Steps between C-alpha positions, in 0.01 A plus 500: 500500500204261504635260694543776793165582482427144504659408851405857606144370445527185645687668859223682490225273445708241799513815742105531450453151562748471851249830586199355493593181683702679770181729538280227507672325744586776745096589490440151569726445835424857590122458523595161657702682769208732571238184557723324709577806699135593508454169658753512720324868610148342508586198731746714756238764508195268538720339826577867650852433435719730276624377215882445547734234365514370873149466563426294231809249575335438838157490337629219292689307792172565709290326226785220436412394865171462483516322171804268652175487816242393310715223294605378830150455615426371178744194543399431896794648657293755727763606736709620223169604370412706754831663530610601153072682556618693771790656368369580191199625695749668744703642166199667303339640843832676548507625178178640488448653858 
C-alpha cells in the first residue's frame, strides 16, 4: 500500500515537472513567434508592401543583390558591380511600387 502511494507520488510530482517545462517553453517560442512576426509586420508595412510570405522572399533576393553589388564594387569589379545594383535596385522598386 505504501509503495503505491509512493510511485503515485512520484508520477505525479514527474507530470508537474514535464508541465512546467512544456509551458515554459511553448511561452517562450510563442512570444518569439509574435516578435518576429511583429517585425516582419513593421518592415512590410513601413515599405507599403503587405506582409505576405512572397513579399518578403523578394525583399530578401532584392537586398541579396545589392549586398552581392556593393561586395562587387568593393573588390574592383564595377561592371559586375554595377549590374548586380541594378537588379537589386530594379527588384526592391518593383516590390514596393
Amino acid at each position: 500500500m505504501q509503495i503505491d502511494r509512493f510511485f503515485h507520488w512520484l508520477g505525479e510530482f514527474l507530470g508537474d515537472a514535464l508541465r512546467v517545462v512544456v509551458d515554459a517553453l511553448s511561452t517562450l517560442f510563442a512570444g518569439l513567434w509574435v516578435a518576429i512576426d511583429r517585425f516582419f509586420d513593421g518592415l512590410a508595412r513601413s515599405l507599403g508592401v503587405n506582409p505576405s510570405l512572397i513579399n518578403l522572399i523578394v525583399l530578401i533576393i532584392g537586398v541579396w543583390m545589392l549586398y552581392k553589388g556593393t561586395r562587387a564594387l568593393v573588390r574592383r569589379a564595377f561592371v559586375g558591380g554595377i549590374v548586380w545594383l541594378f537588379l537589386g535596385l530594379l527588384v526592391l522598386g518593383w516590390l514596393i511600387r
